[in-house]
PDB file of C-alpha atoms in Angstrom:
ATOM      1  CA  UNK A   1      46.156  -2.991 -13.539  1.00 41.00           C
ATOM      2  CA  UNK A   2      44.950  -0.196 -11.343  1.00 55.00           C
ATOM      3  CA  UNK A   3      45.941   3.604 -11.817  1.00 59.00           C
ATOM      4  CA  UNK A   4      45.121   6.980  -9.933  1.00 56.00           C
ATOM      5  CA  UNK A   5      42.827   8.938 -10.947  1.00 59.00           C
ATOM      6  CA  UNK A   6      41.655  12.046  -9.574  1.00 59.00           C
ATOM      7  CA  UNK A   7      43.312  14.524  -6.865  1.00 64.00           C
ATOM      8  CA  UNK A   8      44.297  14.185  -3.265  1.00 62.00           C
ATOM      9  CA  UNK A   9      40.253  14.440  -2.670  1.00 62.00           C
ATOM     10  CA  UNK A  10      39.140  12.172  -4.626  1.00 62.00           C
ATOM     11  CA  UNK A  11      41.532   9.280  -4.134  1.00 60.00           C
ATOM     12  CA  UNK A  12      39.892   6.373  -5.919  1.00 57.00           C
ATOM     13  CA  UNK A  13      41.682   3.310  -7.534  1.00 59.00           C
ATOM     14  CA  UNK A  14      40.189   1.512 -10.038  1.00 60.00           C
ATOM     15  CA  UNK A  15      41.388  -0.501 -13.338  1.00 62.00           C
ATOM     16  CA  UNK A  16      41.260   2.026 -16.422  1.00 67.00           C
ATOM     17  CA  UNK A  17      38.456   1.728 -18.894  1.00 66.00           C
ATOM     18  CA  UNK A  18      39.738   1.097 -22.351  1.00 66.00           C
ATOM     19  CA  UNK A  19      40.913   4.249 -24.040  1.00 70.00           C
ATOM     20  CA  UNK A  20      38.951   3.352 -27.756  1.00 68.00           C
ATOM     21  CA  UNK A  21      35.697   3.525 -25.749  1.00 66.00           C
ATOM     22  CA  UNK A  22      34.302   7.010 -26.020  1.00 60.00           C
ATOM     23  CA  UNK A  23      32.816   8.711 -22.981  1.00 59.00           C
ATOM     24  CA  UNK A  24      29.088   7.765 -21.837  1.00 49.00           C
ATOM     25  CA  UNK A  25      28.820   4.516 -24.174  1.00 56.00           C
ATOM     26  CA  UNK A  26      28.307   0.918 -22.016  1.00 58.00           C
ATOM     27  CA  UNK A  27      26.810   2.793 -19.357  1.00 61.00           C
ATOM     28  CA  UNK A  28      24.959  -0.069 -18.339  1.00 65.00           C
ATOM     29  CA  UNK A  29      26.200  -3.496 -17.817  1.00 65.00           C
ATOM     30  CA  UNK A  30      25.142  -5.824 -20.017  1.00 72.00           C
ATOM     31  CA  UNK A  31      23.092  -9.009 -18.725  1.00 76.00           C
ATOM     32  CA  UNK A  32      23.017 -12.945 -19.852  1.00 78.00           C
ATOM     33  CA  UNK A  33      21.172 -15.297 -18.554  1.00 79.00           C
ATOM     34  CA  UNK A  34      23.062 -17.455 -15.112  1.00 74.00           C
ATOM     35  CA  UNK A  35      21.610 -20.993 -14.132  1.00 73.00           C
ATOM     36  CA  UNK A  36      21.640 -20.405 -10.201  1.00 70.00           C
ATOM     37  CA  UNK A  37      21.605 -24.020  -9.229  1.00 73.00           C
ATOM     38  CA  UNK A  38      25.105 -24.329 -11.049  1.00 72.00           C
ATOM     39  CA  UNK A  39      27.865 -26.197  -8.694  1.00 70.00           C
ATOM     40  CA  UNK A  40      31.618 -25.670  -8.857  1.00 70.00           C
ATOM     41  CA  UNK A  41      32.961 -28.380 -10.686  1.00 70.00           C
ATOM     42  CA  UNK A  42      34.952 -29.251  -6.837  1.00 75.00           C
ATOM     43  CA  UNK A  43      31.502 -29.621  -5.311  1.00 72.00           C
ATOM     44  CA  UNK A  44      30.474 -31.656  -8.499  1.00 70.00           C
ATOM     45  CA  UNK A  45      33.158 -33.732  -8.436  1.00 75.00           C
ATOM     46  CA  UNK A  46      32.939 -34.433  -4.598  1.00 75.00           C
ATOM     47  CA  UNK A  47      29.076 -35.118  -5.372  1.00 73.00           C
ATOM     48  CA  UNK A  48      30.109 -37.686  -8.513  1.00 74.00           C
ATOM     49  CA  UNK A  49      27.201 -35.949 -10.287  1.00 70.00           C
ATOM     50  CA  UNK A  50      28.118 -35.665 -14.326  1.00 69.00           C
ATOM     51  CA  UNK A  51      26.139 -32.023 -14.490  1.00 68.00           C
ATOM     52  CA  UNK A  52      26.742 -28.532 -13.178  1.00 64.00           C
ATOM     53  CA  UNK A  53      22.766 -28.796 -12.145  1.00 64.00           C
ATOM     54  CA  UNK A  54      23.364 -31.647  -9.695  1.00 64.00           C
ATOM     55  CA  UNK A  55      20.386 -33.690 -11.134  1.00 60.00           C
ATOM     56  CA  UNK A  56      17.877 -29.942  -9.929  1.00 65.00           C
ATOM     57  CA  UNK A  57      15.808 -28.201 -12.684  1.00 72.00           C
ATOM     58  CA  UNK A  58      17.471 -25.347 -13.793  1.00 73.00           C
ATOM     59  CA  UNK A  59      16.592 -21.613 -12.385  1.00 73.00           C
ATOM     60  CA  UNK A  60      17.378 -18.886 -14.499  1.00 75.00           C
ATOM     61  CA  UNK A  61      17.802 -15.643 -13.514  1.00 76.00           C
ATOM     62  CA  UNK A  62      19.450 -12.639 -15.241  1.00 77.00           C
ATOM     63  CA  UNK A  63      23.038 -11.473 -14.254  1.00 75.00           C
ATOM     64  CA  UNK A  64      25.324  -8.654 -14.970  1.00 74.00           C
ATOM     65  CA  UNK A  65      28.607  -9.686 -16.767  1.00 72.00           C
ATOM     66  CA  UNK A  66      31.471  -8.105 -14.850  1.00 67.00           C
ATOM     67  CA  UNK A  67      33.361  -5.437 -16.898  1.00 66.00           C
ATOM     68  CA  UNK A  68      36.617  -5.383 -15.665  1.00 61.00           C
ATOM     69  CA  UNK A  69      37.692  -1.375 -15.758  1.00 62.00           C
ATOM     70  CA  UNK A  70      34.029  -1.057 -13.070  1.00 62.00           C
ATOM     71  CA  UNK A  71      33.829  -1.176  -9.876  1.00 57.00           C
ATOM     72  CA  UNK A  72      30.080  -3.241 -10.144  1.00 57.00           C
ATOM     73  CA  UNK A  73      29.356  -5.907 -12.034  1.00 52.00           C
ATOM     74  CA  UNK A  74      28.442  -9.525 -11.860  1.00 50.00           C
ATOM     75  CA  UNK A  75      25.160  -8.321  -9.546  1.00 56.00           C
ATOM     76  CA  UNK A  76      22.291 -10.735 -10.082  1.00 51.00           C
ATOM     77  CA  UNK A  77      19.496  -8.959 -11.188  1.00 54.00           C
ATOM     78  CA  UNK A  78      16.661 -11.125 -10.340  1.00 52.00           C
ATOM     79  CA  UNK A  79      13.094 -10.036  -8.749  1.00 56.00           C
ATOM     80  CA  UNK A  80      10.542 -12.389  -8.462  1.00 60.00           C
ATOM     81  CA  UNK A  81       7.269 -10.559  -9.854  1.00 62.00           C
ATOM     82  CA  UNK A  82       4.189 -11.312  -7.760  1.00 64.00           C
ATOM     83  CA  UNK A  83       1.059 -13.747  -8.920  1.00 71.00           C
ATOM     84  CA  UNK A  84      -1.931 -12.493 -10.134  1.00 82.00           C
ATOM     85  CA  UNK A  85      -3.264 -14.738  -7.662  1.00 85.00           C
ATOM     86  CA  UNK A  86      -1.883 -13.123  -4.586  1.00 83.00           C
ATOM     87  CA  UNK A  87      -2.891  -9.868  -5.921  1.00 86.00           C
ATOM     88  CA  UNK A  88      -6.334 -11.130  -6.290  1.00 89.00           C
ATOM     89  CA  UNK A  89      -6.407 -12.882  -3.058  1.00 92.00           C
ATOM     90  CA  UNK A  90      -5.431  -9.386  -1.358  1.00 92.00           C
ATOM     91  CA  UNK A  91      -7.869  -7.675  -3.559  1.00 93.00           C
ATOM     92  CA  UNK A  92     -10.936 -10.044  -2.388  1.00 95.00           C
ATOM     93  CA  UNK A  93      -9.758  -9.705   1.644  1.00 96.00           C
ATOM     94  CA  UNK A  94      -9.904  -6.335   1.328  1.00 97.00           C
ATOM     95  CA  UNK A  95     -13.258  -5.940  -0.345  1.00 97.00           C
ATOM     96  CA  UNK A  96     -15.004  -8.710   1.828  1.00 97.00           C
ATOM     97  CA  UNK A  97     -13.986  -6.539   4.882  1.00 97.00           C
ATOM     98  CA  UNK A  98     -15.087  -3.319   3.468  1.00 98.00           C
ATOM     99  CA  UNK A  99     -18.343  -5.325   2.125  1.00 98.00           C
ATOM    100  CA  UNK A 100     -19.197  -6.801   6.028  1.00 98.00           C
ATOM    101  CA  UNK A 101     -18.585  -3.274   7.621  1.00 98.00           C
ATOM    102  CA  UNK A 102     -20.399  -1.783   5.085  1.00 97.00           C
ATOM    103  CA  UNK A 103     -23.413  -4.239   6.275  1.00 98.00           C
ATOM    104  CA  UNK A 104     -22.850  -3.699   9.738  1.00 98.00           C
ATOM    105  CA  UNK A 105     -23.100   0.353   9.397  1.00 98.00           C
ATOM    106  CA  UNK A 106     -26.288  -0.134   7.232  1.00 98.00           C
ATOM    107  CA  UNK A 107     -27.976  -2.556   9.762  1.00 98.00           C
ATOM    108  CA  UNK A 108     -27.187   0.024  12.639  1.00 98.00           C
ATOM    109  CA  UNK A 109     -28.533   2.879  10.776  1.00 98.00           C
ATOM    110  CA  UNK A 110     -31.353   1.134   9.728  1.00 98.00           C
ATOM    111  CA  UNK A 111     -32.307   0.450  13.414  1.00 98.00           C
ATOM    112  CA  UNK A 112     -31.112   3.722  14.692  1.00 98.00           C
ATOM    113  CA  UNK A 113     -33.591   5.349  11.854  1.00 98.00           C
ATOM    114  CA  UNK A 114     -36.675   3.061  13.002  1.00 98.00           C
ATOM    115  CA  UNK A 115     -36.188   3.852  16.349  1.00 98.00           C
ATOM    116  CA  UNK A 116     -36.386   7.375  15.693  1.00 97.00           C
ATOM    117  CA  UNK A 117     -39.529   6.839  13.559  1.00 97.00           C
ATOM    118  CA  UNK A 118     -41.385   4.660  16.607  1.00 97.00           C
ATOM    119  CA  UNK A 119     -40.065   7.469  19.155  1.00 96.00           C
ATOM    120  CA  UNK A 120     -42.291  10.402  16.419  1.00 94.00           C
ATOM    121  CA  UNK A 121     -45.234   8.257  16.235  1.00 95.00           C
ATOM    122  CA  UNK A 122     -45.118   7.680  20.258  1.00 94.00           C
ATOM    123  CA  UNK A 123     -44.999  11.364  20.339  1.00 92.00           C
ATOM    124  CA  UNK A 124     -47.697  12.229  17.756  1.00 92.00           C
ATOM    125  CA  UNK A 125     -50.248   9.943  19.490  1.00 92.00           C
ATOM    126  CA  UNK A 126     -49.546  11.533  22.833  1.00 90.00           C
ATOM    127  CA  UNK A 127     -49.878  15.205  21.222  1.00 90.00           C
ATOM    128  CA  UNK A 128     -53.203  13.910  19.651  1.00 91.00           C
ATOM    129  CA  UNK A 129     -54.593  12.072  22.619  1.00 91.00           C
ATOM    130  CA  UNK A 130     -54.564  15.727  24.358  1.00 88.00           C
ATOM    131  CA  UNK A 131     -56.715  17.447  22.207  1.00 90.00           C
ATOM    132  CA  UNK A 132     -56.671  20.916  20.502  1.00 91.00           C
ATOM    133  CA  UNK A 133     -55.361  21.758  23.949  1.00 91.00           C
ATOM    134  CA  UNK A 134     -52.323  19.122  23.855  1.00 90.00           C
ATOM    135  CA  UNK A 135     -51.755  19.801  20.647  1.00 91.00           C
ATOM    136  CA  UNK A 136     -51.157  23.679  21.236  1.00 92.00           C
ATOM    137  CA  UNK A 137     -49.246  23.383  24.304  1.00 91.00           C
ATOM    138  CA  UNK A 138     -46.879  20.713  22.162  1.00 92.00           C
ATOM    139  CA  UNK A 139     -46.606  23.989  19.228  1.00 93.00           C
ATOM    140  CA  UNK A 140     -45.595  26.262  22.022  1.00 94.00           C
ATOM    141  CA  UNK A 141     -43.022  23.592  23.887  1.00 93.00           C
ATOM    142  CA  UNK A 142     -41.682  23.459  19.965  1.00 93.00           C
ATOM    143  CA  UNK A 143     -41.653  27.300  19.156  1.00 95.00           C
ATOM    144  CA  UNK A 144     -40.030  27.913  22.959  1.00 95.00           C
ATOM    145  CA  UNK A 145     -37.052  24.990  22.233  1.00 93.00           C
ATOM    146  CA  UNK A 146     -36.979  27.124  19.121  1.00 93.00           C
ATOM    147  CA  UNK A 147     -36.438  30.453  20.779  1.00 93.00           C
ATOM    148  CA  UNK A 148     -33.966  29.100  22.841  1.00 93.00           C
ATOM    149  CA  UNK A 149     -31.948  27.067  20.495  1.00 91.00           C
ATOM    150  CA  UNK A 150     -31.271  30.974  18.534  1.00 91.00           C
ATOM    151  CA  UNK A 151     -30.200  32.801  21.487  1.00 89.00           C
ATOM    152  CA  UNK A 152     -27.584  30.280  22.457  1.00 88.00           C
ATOM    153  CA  UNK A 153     -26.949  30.310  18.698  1.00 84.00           C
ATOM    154  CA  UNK A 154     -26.174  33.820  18.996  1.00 81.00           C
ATOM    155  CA  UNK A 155     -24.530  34.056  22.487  1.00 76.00           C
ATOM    156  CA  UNK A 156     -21.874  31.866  20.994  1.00 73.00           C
ATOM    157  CA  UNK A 157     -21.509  33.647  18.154  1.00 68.00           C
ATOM    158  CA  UNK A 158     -20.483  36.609  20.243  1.00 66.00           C
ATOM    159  CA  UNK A 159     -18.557  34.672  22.301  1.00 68.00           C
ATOM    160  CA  UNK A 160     -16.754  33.960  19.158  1.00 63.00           C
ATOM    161  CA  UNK A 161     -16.064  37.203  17.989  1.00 61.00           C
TER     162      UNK A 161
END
């Protein structure tokens, strides 16, 4: 039996909740456990199959019971909760990707670094090849990039400002 309830705002009909039921209890639908490969006894019949199941395993899943005074009910509830397995399948991808870039970046940094090395020693045996004179013209090439590197330093800084 439905009734109004509410204003002209508000218009809602719904069947009225039981009046010995005091405000804010069975909030919550209650749930019970539903076989979802049940068959209507038509489709059983039709079938000639003596069970609901059909001759399948059963599935369980948890339902709602439908209370009749709410608008909601009878909702199955069911959420199928990943595998560890998955988890740790997703878990190894992931860290076998990071683990091969992480390789890659070391063996390019690695080479980058031993160039750099074999570029110094090139460069120290051409400074010592020249001498106390090639070895004070290389100071004063290093104290002039110097120089320069601290004006530009400080031209931008007033550029900044």
């Amino acid at each position: 039996v439905s009734t109004y309830v509410g204003d002209r705002s508000s218009l809602r009909f719904r069947p009225k909740p039981p009046e010995n039921m005091a405000h804010g209890k069975d909030r919550r639908p209650r749930k019970e456990i539903f076989n979802a490969t049940g068959v209507s006894p038509l489709l059983q019949q039709y079938l000639g199959k003596p069970t609901s199941e059909c001759s399948k395993s059963r599935v369980h899943t948890m339902r709602t019971i439908p209370i009749q005074w709410r608008p909601t009910g009878g909702v199955d509830t069911f959420h199928r909760t990943k595998s560890n397995k998955e988890e740790q399948e997703k878990i190894l991808a992931t860290h076998t990707s990071a683990r091969n870039q992480w390789k890659e970046e070391s063996k390019k940094q690695k080479r980058e670094f031993a160039r750099s090395l074999r570029a110094l020693d090139r460069e120290k045996e051409s400074v010592l090849k020249g001498g106390s004179v090639g070895i004070g013209r290389h100071s004063l090439k290093l104290v002039s990039e110097y120089r320069r590197k601290e004006k530009n330093s400080k031209n931008s800084d007033m550029i900044r400002e």
